Coordinates of C-alpha atoms in Angstrom, one line a residue:
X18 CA 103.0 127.8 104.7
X19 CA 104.7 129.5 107.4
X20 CA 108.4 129.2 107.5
X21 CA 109.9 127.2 110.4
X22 CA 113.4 128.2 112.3
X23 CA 115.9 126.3 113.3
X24 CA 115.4 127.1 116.8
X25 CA 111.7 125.8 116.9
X26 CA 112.8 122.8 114.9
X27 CA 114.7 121.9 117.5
X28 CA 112.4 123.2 120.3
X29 CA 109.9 120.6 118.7
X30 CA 112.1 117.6 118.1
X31 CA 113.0 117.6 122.2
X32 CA 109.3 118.3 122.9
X33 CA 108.6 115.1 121.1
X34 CA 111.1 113.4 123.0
X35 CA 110.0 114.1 126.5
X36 CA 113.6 116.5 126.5
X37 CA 111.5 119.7 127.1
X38 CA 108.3 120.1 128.7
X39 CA 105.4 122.6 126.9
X40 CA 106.0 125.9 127.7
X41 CA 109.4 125.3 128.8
X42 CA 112.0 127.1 127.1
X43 CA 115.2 125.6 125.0
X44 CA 118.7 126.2 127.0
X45 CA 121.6 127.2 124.6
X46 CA 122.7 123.7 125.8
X47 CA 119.9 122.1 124.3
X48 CA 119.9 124.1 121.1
X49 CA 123.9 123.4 120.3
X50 CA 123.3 119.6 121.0
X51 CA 119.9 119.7 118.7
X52 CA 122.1 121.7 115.7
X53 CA 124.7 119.7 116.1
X54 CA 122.9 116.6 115.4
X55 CA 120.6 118.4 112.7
X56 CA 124.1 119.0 110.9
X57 CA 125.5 115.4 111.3
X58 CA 121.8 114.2 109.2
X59 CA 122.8 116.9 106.5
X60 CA 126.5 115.6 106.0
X61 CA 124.9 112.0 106.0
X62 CA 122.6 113.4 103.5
X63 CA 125.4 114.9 101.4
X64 CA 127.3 111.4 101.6
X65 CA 124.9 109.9 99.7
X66 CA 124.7 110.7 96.3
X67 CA 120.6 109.8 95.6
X68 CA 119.3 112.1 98.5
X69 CA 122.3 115.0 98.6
X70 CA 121.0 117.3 95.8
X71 CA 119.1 120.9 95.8
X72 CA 118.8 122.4 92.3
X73 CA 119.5 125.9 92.2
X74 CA 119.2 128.8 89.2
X75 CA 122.0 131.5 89.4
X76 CA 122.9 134.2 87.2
X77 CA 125.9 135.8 87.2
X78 CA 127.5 138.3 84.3
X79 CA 130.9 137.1 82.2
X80 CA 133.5 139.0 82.2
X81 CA 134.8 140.0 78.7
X82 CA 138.0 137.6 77.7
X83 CA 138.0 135.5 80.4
X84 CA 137.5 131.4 79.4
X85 CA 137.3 130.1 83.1
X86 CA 135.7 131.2 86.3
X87 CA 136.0 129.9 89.8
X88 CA 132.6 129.1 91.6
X89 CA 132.4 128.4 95.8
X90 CA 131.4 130.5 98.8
X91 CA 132.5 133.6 99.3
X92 CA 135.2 132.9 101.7
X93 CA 137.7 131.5 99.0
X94 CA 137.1 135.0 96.6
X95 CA 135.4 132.7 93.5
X96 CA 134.6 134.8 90.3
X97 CA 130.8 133.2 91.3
X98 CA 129.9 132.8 94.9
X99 CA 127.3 130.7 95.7
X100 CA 125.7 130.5 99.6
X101 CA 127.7 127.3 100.5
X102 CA 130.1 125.1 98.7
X103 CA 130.8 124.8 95.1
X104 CA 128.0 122.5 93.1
X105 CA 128.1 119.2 92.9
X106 CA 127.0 119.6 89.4
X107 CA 126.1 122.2 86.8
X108 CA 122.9 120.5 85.2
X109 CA 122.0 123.7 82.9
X110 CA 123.5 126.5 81.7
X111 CA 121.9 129.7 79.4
X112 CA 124.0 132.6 78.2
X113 CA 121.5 135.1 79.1
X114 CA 121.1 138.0 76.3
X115 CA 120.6 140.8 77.9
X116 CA 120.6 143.5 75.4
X117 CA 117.4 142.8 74.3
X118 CA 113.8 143.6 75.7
X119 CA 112.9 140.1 76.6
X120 CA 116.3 138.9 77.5
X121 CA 116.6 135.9 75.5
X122 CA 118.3 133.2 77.2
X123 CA 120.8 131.0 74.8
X124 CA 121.3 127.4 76.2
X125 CA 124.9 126.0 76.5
X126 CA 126.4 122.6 76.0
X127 CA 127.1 121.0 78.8
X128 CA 130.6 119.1 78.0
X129 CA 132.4 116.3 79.9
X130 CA 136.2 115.9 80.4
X131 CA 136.9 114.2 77.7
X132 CA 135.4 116.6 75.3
X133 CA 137.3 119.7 76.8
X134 CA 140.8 117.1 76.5
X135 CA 140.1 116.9 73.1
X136 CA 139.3 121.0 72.2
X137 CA 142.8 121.7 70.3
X138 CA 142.6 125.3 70.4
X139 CA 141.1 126.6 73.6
X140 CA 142.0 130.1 72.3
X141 CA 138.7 130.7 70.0
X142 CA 136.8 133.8 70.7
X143 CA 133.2 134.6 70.6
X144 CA 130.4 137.4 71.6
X145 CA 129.1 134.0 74.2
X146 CA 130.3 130.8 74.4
X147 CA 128.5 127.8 73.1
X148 CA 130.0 125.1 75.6
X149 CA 130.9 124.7 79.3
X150 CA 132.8 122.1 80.9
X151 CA 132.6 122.1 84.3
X152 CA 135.7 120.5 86.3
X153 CA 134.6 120.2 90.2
X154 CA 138.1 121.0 91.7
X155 CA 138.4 121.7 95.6
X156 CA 137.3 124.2 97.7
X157 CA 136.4 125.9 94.3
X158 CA 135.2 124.6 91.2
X159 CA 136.2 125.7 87.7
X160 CA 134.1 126.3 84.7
X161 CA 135.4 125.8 81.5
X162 CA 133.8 127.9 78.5
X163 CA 134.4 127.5 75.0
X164 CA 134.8 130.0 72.7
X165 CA 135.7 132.2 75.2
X166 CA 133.5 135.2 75.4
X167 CA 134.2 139.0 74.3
X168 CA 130.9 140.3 76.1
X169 CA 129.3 140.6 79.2
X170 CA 126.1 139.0 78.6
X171 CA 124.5 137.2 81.7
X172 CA 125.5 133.6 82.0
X173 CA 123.0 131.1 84.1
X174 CA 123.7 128.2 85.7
X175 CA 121.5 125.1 87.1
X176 CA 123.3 123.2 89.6
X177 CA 123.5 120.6 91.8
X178 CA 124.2 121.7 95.5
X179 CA 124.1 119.8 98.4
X180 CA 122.6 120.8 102.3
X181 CA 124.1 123.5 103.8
X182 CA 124.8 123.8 107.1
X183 CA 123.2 125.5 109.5
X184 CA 123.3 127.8 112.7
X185 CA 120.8 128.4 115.6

C-alpha cells in the first residue's frame, strides 16, 4: 500500500468537493484551510475516549538508581521522548534483558494509584524493577518504578497515545 501525504489528502478531499478541478493544483490557501480542519477531526478524535487511542512499543534504557522518569515530546526535556504528547496510558511494560543473546524481555506489573500510596518504603533497590505505576501528570507524565533499579537494562513500554497533529 502506497503511503499517502498530507498534501494529497487534502488535494483529494477538495477534489471530491468540487473545491479543485483535476489537474489543478492546491494553493497554500487551500492546503492551510484543509490542515486545519484535518487537525480539528484529530482533537475531536482525542476528546473521545473510545476512538482517541494508537498503541505504540517503545524501548528506552533505565538509568541506574533512578525510581522515576518523565515521558512527553522532546520539547519539555523528558527522561523518554515520545513523538507527540505524553501517553494516555501505559498498557505494557517489559524490562528488557539485554545482556543476554536473545534478550529476554521480563514483564512488569502495571500498578494503580492506590497501590503506589500504599508502597511504605519506596527506597528498595533491585538489578530491574518488578512494578510501574504510571501517574499521567501534565505536559509530562511520570513513571513510577518499584524496586528502583541498579542496572541499565532496557525497559519497554506499551502505551496508549492519541493523534498527533499534523503539518502540510
Amino acid at each position: 500500500m502506497a503511503s499517502v501525504t498530507v498534501r494529497n489528502l487534502c488535494k483529494d478531499a477538495l477534489m471530491e468537493l468540487g473545491v479543485l478541478a483535476g489537474g489543478e493544483s492546491l494553493s497554500a490557501d487551500n492546503a492551510d484551510f484543509c490542515v486545519g480542519r484535518l487537525n480539528q477531526v484529530f482533537d475531536n478524535y482525542n476528546a473521545m475516549a473510545e476512538v482517541s487511542f494508537v498503541e505504540r512499543f517503545d524501548e528506552y534504557s533505565f538509568i541506574p538508581s533512578q525510581q522515576d522518569y518523565t515521558i512527553g515530546p522532546a520539547a519539555s526535556s523528558p527522561d523518554f521522548v515520545m513523538a507527540n504528547a505524553r501517553p494516555v496510558n501505559i498498557d505494557g511494560a517489559n524490562v528488557i534483558l539485554n545482556n543476554v543473546t536473545p534478550s529476554v524481555r521480563n514483564p512488569i506489573d502495571i500498578r494503580d494509584w492506590q497501590w503506589w500510596a500504599s508502597v511504605s518504603v519506596r527506597e528498595v533497590t533491585s538489578t530491574f524493577p518488578t512494578s510501574l505505576y504510571y501517574e499521567p501528570t501534565w505536559p509530562l507524565g511520570i513513571l513510577h518504578f518499584w524496586p528502583e533499579p541498579t542496572t541499565g537494562y532496557g525497559v519497554e513500554l506499551i502505551t496508549s497515545n492519541t493523534f498527533t497533529q499534523v503539518v502540510v
